[in-house]
Coordinates of C-alpha atoms (C1' of nucleotides) in Angstrom, one line a residue:
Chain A
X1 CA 117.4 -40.3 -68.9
X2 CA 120.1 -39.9 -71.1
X3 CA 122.3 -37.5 -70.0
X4 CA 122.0 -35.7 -66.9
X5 CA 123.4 -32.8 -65.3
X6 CA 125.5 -34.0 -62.7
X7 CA 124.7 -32.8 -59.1
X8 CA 126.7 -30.6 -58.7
X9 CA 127.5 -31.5 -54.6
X10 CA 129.1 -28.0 -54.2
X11 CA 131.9 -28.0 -51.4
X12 CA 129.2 -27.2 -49.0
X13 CA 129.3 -29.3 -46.2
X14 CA 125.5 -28.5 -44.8
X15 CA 123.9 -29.4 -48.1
X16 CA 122.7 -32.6 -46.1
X17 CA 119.7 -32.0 -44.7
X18 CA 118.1 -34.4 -46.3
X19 CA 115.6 -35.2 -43.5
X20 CA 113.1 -32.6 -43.0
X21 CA 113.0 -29.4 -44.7
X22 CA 116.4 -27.5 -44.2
X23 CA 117.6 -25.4 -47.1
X24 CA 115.8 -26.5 -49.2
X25 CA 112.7 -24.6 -48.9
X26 CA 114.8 -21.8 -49.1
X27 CA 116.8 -22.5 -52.2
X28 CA 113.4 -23.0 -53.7
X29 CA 112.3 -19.5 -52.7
X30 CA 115.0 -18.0 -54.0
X31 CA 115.1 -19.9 -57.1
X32 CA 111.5 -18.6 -57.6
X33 CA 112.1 -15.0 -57.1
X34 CA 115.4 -15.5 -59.9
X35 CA 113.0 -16.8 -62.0
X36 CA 110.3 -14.1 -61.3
X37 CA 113.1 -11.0 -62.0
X38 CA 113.9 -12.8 -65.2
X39 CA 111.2 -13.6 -67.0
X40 CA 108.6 -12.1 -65.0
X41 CA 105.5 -13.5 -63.4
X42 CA 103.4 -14.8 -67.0
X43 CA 107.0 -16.4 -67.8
X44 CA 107.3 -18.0 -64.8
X45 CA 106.4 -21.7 -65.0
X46 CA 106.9 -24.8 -62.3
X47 CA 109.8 -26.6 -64.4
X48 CA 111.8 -23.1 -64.6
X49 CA 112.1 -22.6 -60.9
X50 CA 112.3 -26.2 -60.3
X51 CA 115.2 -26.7 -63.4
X52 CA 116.5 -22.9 -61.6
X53 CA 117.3 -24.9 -57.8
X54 CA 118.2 -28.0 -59.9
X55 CA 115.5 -29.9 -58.4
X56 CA 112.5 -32.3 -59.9
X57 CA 109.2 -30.9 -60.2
X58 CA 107.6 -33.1 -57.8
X59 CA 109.8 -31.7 -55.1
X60 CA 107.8 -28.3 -55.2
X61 CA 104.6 -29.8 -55.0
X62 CA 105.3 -31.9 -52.4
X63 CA 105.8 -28.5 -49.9
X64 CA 103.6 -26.2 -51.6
X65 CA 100.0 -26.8 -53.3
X66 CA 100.2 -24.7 -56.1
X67 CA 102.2 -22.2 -58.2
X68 CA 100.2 -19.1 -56.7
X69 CA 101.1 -20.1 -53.0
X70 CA 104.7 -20.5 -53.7
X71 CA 104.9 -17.2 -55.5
X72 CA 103.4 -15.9 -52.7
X73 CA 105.9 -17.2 -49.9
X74 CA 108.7 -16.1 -52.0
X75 CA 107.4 -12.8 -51.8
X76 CA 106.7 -12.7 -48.4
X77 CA 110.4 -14.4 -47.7
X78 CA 111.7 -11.6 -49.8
X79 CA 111.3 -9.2 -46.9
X80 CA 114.6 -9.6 -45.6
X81 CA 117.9 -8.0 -45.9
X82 CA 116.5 -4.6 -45.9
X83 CA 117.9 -1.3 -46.0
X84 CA 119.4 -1.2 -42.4
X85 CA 117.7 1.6 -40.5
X86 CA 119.7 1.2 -37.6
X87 CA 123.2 2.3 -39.2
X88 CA 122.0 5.3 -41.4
X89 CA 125.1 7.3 -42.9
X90 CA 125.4 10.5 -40.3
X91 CA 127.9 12.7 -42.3
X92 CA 126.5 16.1 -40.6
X93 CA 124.6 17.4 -43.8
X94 CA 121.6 16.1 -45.9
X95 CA 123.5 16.0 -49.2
X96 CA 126.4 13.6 -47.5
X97 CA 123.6 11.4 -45.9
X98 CA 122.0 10.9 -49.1
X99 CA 124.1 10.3 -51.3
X100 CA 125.9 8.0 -48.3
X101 CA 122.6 5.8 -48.8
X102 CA 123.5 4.9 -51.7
X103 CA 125.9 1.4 -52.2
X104 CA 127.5 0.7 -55.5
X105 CA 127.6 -2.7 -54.9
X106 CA 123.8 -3.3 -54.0
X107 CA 123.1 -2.2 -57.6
X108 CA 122.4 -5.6 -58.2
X109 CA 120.6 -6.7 -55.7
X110 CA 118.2 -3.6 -56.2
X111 CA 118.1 -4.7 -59.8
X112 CA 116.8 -7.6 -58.8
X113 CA 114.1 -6.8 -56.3
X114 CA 112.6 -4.1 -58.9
X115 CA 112.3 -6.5 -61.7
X116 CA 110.7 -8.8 -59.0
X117 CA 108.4 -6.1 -58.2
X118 CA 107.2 -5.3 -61.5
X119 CA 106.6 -8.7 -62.3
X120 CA 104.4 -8.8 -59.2
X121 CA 102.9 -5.6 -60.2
X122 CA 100.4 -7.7 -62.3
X123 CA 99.5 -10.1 -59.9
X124 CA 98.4 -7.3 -57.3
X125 CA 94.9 -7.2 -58.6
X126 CA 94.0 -10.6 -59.0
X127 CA 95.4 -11.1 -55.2
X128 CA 94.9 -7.6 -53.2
X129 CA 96.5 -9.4 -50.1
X130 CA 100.4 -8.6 -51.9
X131 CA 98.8 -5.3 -52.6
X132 CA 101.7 -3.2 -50.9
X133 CA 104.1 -6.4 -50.5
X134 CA 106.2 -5.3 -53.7
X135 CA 106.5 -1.4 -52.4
X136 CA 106.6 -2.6 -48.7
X137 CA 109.3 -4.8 -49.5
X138 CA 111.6 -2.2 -51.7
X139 CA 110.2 1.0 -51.9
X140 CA 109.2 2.1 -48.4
X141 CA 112.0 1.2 -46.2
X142 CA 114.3 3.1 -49.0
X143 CA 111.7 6.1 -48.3
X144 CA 111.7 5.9 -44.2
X145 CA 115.3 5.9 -44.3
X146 CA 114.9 9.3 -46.3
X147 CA 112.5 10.5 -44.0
X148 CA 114.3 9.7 -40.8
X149 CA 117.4 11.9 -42.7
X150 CA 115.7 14.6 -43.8
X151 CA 113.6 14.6 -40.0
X152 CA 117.4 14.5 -38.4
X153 CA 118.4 17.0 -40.6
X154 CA 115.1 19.1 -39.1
X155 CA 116.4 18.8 -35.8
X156 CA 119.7 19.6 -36.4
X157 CA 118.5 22.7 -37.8
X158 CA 119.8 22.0 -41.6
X159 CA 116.4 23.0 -43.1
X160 CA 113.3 24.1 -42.1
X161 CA 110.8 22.0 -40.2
X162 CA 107.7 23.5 -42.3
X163 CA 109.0 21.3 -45.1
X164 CA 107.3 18.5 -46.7
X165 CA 109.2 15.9 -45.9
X166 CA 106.4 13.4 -46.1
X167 CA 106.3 14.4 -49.7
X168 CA 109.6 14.8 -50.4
X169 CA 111.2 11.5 -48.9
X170 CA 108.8 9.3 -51.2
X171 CA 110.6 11.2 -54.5
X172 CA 113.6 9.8 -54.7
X173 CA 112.8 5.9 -54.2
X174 CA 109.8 6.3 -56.5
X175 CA 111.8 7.9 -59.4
X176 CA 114.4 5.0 -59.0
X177 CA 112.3 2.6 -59.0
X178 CA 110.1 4.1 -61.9
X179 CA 113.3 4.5 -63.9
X180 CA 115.0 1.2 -63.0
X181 CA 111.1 -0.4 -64.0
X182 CA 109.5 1.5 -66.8
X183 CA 112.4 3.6 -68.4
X184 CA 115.1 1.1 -67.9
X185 CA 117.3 3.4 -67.2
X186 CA 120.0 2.4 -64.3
X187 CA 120.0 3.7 -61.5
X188 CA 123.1 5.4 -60.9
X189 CA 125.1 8.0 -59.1
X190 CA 124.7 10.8 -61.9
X191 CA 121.5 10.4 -61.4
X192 CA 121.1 10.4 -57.8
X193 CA 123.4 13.1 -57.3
X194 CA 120.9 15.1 -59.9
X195 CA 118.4 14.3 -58.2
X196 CA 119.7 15.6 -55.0
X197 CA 121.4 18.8 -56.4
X198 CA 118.4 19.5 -58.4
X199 CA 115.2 18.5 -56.2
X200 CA 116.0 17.6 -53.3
X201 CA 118.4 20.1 -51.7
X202 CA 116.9 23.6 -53.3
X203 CA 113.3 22.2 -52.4
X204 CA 114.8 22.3 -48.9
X205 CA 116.1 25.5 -49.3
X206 CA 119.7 23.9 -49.1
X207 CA 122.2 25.0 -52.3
X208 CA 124.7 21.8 -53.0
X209 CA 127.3 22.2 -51.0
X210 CA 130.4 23.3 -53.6
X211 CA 133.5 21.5 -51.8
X212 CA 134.3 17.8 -53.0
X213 CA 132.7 15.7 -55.2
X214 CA 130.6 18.0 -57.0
X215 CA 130.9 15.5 -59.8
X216 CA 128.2 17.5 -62.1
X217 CA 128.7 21.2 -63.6
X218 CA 124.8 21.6 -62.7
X219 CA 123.8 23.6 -59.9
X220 CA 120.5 24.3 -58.1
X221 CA 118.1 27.6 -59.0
X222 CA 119.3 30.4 -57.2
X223 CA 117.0 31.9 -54.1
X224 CA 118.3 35.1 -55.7
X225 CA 114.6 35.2 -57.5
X226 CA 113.8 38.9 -57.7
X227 CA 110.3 39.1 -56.4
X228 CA 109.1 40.7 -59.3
X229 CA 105.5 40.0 -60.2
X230 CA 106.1 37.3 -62.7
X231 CA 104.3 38.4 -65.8
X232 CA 101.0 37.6 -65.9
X233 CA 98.7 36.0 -69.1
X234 CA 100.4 37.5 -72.0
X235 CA 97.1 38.3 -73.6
Chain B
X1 CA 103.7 -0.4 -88.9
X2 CA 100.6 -1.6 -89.7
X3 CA 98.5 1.4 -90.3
X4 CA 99.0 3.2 -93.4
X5 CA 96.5 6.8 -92.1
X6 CA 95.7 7.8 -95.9
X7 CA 93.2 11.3 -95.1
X8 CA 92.5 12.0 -91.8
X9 CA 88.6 11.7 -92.4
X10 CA 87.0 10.5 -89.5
X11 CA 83.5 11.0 -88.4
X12 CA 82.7 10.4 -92.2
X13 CA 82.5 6.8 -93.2
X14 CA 81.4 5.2 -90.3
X15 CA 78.9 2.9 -91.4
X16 CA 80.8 0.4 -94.0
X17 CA 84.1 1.1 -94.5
X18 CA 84.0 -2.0 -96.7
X19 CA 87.3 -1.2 -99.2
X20 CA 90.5 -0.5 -97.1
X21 CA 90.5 -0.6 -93.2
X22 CA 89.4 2.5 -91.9
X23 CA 88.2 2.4 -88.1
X24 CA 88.3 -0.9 -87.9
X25 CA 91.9 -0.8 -86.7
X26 CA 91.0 1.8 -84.1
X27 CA 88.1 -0.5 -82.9
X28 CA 90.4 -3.6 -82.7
X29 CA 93.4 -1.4 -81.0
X30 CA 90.2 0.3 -78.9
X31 CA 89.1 -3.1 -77.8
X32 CA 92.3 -4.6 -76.8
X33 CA 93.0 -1.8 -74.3
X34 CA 89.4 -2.0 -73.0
X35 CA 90.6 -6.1 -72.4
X36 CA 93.5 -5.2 -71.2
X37 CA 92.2 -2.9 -68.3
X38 CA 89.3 -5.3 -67.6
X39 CA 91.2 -8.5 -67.2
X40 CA 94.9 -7.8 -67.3
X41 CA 97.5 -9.0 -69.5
X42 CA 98.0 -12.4 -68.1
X43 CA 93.6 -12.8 -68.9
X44 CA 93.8 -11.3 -72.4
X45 CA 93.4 -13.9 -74.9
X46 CA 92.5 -13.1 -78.4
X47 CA 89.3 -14.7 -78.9
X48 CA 88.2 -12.0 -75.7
X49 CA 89.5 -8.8 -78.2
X50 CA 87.8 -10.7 -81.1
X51 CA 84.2 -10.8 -78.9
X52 CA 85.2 -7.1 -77.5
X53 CA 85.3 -5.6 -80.8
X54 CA 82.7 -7.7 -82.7
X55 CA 85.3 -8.8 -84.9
X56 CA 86.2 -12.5 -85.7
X57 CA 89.3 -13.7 -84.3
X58 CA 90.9 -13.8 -88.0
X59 CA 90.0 -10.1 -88.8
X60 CA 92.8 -9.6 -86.2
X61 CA 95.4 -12.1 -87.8
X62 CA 94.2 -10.2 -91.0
X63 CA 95.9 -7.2 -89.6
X64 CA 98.6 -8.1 -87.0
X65 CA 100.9 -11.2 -86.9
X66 CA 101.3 -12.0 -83.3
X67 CA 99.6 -11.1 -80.0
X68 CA 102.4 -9.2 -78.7
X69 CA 102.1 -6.7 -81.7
X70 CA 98.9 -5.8 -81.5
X71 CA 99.4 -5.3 -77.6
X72 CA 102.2 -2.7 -78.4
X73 CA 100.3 -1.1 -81.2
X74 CA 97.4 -0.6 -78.8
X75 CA 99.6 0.6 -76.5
X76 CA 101.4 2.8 -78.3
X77 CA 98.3 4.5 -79.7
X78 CA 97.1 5.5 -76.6
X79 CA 99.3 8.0 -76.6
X80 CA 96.7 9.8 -78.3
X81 CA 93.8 12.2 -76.4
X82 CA 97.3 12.3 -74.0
X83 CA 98.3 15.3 -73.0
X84 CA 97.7 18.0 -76.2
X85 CA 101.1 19.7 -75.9
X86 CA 99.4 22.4 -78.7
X87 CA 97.2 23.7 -75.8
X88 CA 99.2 23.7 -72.7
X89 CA 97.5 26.1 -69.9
X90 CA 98.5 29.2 -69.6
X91 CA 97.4 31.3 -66.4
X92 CA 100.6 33.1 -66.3
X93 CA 102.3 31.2 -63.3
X94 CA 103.8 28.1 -63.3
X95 CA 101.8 26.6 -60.6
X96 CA 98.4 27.6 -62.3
X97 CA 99.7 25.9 -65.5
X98 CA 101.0 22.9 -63.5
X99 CA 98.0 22.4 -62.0
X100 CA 95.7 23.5 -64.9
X101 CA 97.1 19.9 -66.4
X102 CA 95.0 18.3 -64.1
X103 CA 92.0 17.6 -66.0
X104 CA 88.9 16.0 -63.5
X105 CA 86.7 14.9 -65.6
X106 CA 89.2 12.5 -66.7
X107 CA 88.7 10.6 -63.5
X108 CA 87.5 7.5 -65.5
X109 CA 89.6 7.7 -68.5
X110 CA 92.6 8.2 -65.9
X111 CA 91.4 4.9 -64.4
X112 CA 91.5 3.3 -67.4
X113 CA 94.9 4.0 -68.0
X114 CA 96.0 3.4 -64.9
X115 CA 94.8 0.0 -64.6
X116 CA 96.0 -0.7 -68.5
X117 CA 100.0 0.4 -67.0
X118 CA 99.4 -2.1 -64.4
X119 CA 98.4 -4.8 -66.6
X120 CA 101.5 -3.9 -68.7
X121 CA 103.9 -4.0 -65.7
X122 CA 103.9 -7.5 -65.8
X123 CA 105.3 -7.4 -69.8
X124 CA 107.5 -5.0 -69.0
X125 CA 110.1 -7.4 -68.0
X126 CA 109.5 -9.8 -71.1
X127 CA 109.2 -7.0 -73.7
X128 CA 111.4 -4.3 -73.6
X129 CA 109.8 -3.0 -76.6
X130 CA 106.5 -2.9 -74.0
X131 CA 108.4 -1.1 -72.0
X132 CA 109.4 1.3 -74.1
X133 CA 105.7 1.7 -75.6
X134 CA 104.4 2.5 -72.2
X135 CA 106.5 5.0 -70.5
X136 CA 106.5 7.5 -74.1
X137 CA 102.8 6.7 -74.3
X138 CA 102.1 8.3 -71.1
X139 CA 105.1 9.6 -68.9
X140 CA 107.0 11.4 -71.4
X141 CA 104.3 13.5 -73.3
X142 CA 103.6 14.4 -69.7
X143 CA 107.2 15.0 -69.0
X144 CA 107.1 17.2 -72.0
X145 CA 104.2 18.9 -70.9
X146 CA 105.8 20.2 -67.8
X147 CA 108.7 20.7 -69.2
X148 CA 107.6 23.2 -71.4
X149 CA 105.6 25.3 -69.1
X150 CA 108.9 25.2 -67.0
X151 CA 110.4 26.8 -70.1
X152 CA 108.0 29.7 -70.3
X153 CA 108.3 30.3 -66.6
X154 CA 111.8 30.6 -67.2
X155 CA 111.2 33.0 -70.2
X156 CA 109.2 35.1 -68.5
X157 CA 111.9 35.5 -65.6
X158 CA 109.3 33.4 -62.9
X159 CA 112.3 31.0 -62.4
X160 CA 115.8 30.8 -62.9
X161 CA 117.5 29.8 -65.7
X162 CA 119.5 27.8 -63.6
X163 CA 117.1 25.4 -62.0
X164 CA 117.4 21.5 -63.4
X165 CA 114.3 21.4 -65.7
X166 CA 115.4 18.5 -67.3
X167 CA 115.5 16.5 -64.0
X168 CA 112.2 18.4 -62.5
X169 CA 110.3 18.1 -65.2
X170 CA 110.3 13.9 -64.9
X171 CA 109.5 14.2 -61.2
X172 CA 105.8 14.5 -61.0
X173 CA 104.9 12.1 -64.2
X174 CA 107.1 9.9 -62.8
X175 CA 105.8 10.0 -59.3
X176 CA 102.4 9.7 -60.6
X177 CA 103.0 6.7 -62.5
X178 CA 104.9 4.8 -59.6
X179 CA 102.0 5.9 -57.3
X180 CA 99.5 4.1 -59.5
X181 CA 101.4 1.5 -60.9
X182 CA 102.6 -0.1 -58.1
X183 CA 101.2 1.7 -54.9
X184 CA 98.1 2.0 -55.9
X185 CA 97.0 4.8 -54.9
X186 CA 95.1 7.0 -57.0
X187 CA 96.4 10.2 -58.6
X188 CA 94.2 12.9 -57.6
X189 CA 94.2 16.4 -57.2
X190 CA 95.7 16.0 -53.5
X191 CA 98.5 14.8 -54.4
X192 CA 99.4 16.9 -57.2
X193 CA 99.0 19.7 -55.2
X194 CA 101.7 18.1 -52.7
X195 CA 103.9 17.5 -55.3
X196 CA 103.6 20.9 -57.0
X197 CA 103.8 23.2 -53.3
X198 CA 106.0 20.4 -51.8
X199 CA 108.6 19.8 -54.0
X200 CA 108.5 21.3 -57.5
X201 CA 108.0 25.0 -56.5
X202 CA 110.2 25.2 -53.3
X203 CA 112.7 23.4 -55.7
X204 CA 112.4 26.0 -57.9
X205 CA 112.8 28.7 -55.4
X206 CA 108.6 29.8 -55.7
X207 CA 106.2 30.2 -52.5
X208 CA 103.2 28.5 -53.8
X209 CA 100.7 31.3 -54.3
X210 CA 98.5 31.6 -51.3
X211 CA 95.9 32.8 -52.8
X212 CA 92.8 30.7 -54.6
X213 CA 92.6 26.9 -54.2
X214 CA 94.9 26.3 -51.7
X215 CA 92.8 23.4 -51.1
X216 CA 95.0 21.8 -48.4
X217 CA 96.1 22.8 -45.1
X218 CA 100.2 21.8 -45.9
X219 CA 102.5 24.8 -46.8
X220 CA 105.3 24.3 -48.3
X221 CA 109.0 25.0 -46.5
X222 CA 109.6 28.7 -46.1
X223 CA 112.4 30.9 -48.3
X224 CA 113.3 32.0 -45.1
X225 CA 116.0 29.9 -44.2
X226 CA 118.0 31.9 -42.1
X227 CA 121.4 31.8 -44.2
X228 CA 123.2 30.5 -41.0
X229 CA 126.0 27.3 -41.8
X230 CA 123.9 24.8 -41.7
X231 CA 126.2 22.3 -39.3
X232 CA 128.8 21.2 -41.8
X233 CA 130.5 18.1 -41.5
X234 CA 130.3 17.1 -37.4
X235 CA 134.0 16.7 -37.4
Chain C
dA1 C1' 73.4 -9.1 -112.0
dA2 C1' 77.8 -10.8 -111.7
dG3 C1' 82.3 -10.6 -109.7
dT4 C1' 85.3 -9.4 -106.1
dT5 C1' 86.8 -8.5 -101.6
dC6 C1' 86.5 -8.5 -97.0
dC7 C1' 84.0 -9.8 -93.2
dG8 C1' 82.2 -12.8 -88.7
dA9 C1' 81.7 -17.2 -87.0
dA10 C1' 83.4 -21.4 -85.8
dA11 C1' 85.8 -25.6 -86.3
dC12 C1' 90.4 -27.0 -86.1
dT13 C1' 95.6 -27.9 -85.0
dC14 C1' 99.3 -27.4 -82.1
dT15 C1' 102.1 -25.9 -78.5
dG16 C1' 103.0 -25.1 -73.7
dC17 C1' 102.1 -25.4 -69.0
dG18 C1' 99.9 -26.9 -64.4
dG19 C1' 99.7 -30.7 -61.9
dT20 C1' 100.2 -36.0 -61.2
dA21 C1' 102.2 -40.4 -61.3
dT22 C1' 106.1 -43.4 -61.7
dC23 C1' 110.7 -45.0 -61.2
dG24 C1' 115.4 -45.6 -60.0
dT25 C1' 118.6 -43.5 -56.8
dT26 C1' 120.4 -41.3 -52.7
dT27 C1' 120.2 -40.2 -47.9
dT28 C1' 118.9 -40.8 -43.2
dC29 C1' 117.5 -43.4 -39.5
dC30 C1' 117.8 -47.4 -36.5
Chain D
dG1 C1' 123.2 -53.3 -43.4
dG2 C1' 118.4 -52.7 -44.4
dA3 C1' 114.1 -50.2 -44.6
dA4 C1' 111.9 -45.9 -45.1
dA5 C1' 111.8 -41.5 -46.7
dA6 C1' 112.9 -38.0 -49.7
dC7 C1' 115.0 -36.9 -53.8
dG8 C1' 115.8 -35.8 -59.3
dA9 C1' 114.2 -37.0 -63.5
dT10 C1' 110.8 -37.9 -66.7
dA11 C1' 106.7 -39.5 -68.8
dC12 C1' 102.1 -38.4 -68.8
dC13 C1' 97.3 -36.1 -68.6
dG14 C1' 94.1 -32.3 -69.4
dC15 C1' 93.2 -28.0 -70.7
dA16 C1' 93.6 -23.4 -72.3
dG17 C1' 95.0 -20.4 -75.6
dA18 C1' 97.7 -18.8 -80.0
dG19 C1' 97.3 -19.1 -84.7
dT20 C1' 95.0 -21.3 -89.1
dT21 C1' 91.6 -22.6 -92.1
dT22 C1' 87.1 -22.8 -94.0
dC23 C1' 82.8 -21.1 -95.2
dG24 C1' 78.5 -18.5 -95.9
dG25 C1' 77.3 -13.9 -96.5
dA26 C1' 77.4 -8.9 -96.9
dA27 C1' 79.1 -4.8 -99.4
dC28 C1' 81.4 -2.4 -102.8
dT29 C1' 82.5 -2.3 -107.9
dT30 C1' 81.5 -2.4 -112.8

DNA sequence: AAGTTCCGAAACTCTGCGGTATCGTTTTCC
DNA sequence: GGAAAACGATACCGCAGAGTTTCGGAACTT
C-alpha cells in the first residue's frame, strides 16, 4: 500500500473498456503465454501473469476458475498469426522457396512460441486434450507450408514425384524446433541453409544451385557415386 | 560431482555395502528416473524417490544438496546402456548399420525414456543445465553413433566424401526425439525406416537396397532425375 | 563386546503458491 | 452527480513439498 506502480495509462485511447470484457481477456492471455515462455509451465504461478498484465489477482479469477483453464485458453488463443499459407514465397526453385520461408524478424516470435511449447510439453500427459495443440500450433503449419513447396515443386517438374515428401517436409520444422528446445541452439540462416544444401536438396536429387548467395563453402554429395559394390563386412 | 566410482566392481557386494556408498547411489539415481517417468517432473517430490528406492528421505540429502541436482545427476547417468558406440553394427552398408541401431527389444526401455524427456521438457526452460543433461544423454551419443557409421561408409567409398555428415548425422536422433517429445508418437521401426530410405540415403546419393526387409511399401525418390534445368527462376 | 558409522523412519520447520476475501479507487451507466 | 460495477492491491488461509533434525537400530571394525 506503500508505493505502487503507477498505471501506466499508455497513450492508448481504447484501453477503456472497462464495461464488459474487451481487451482485457486478451492482455491476460497473452500475459500468460509471456509468463509460460519464461519460466515455463512449473514456474508459472497466478501472481506472475497477473503482476505480468499489471493487474490484481482477483481479476483472473473472476473470468477463469482455475490456473489449468487459463493456461489452457491461452494455448488455444495462441493459434493465431500463423505461417500464412496463402502467400507462400514462389521464387521458381525449391532452394529459393525455402529459404524464402524463412523471416529474420519472426526469430523472436518463433522464440517465443517454442519455449511455450516445451513448457507445455509437460502438461500434455496430465491433459491429453492439448496433446497436439503445442505441434499443431508451431510445428505443423511450418511443415504444410513445406509440403505444399516441395508438392509445387513436383508439379513443376523440379524433382521427382516418387519422393517422400511426407517424410521429408516434417525435417526441417522438427530439427528447428528440436534445436531451438533441447540444444538451444538458434535457429538461424547457417543453419537452415545447411540444412537445405545438405538434406533437403540432394535427398531430392536437386544439387544447390551455385549462383548467388551460396553463403557456405559446403556442397551436397555428388550423384557421381560409382556403382561399385560397396565393400561388404570386412571380416 | 557426487560420485567418486573407486573399482568398477559391481555384481560383488550387493548385499551390505555398509562402508562407502556403493549402489546405493545407482538405486537412488535408478529410482528418481523410475519417478520421473511415472509421474512427471512437476509430481516428483522427494519423499516419492525416498519411498521408490527404500531409502529415507535424508539418505538422499546425505548425498545431494538440492532436488535439482539429483534430477540432473539422474539424468545425466542415463546416458549409460545408451547407445555402445564400442559396438556399432557392422553389415557392411550404411543402411544395414543404420538400421541395425534399432534395437526392439528395447521397446519398454525406449518408453521409459521417452516419457522421462517428456517430463524434462518442462525443466528445460528453467534449467539450462537440464537442458544440456538431456540432449548429450540421449541425442548426441546417437548422433555420434550415426555419425560414425556415416564415416565408415565414406571410408569404404559407399558415399561421398562430400556429403554433410555433420548436418545428416543430427537428422534422425533429432527427429526421433521431437517425434516423441512433443508429438507423441512413438519411434518405431516404421518410421526409421522412412527416415533412413526417405531422407538420409537419397541425401546421400544411395537407392535404399531393395532387397531384405523392405518392410514398407514407400520407395524412396529415384537417382534418375532426368538432368533437365529444373525451371530456374520464372522470370 | 564395544565403538563407530551409516541407515530408514518419521516428526518437524519453513517457504511458496493456489485460491479467497476485503478494501479503497476508478470507470461506466443512467 | 450518484450508484453500481469492475478494477488493482493486498492481506489472508490452507496445504503441499523442500529440506532438517532426531532417534533407534543394523552392520562393519577392532
Amino acid at each position: 500500500m506503500h508505493d505502487k506502480t503507477e498505471q501506466p495509462d499508455e497513450a492508448g485511447a481504447m484501453k477503456r473498456g472497462r464495461k464488459r470484457d474487451a481487451s482485457l481477456d486478451a492482455r491476460l492471455l497473452d500475459a500468460t503465454l509471456d509468463v509460460l515462455a519464461e519460466v515455463g509451465a512449473a514456474g508459472l504461478t497466478m501472481d506472475l501473469v497477473a503482476a505480468r498484465a499489471g493487474v490484481g489477482k482477483a481479476t483472473i479469477y473472476r473470468r477463469w476458475t482455475a490456473k489449468s483453464e487459463l493456461i489452457i485458453d491461452a494455448v488455444a488463443q495462441m493459434k493465431r498469426n500463423q505461417v500464412d499459407l496463402e502467400h507462400l514465397p514462389d521464387t521458381g526453385t525449391l532452394r529459393g522457396d525455402l529459404l524464402g520461408l524463412f523471416k529474420p524478424q519472426s526469430n523472436e516470435e518463433r522464440e517465443r512460441r517454442l519455449k511455450i511449447m516445451t513448457a507445455l510439453a509437460s502438461l500434455l500427459s496430465q491433459d491429453p486434450a492439448l496433446a497436439g495443440a503445442a505441434n499443431g500450433a508451431v510445428v505443423e503449419p511450418w511443415a504444410a507450408a513445406h509440403r505444399a513447396l516441395m508438392e509445387r515443386a513436383v508439379a513443376r517438374g523440379e524433382i521427382s514425384a516418387a519422393a517422400d515428401i511426407a517424410t521429408l517436409s516434417q525435417v526441417i520444422p522438427s530439427m528447428a524446433a528440436y534445436r531451438s528446445l533441447v540444444q538451444r541452439k538458434s535457429f538461424d540462416f547457417t543453419f537452415l541453409v545447411s540444412m537445405v544444401d545438405g538434406v533437403i536438396l540432394p535427398a531430392l536429387g536437386i544439387e544447390p544451385s551455385p549462383d548467388h548467395e551460396s553463403s557456405s563453402p559446403r556442397r551436397a554429395a555428388r550423384r557421381t557415386r560409382p556403382r561399385t559394390e560397396p565393400a561388404r563386412r570386412k571380416s
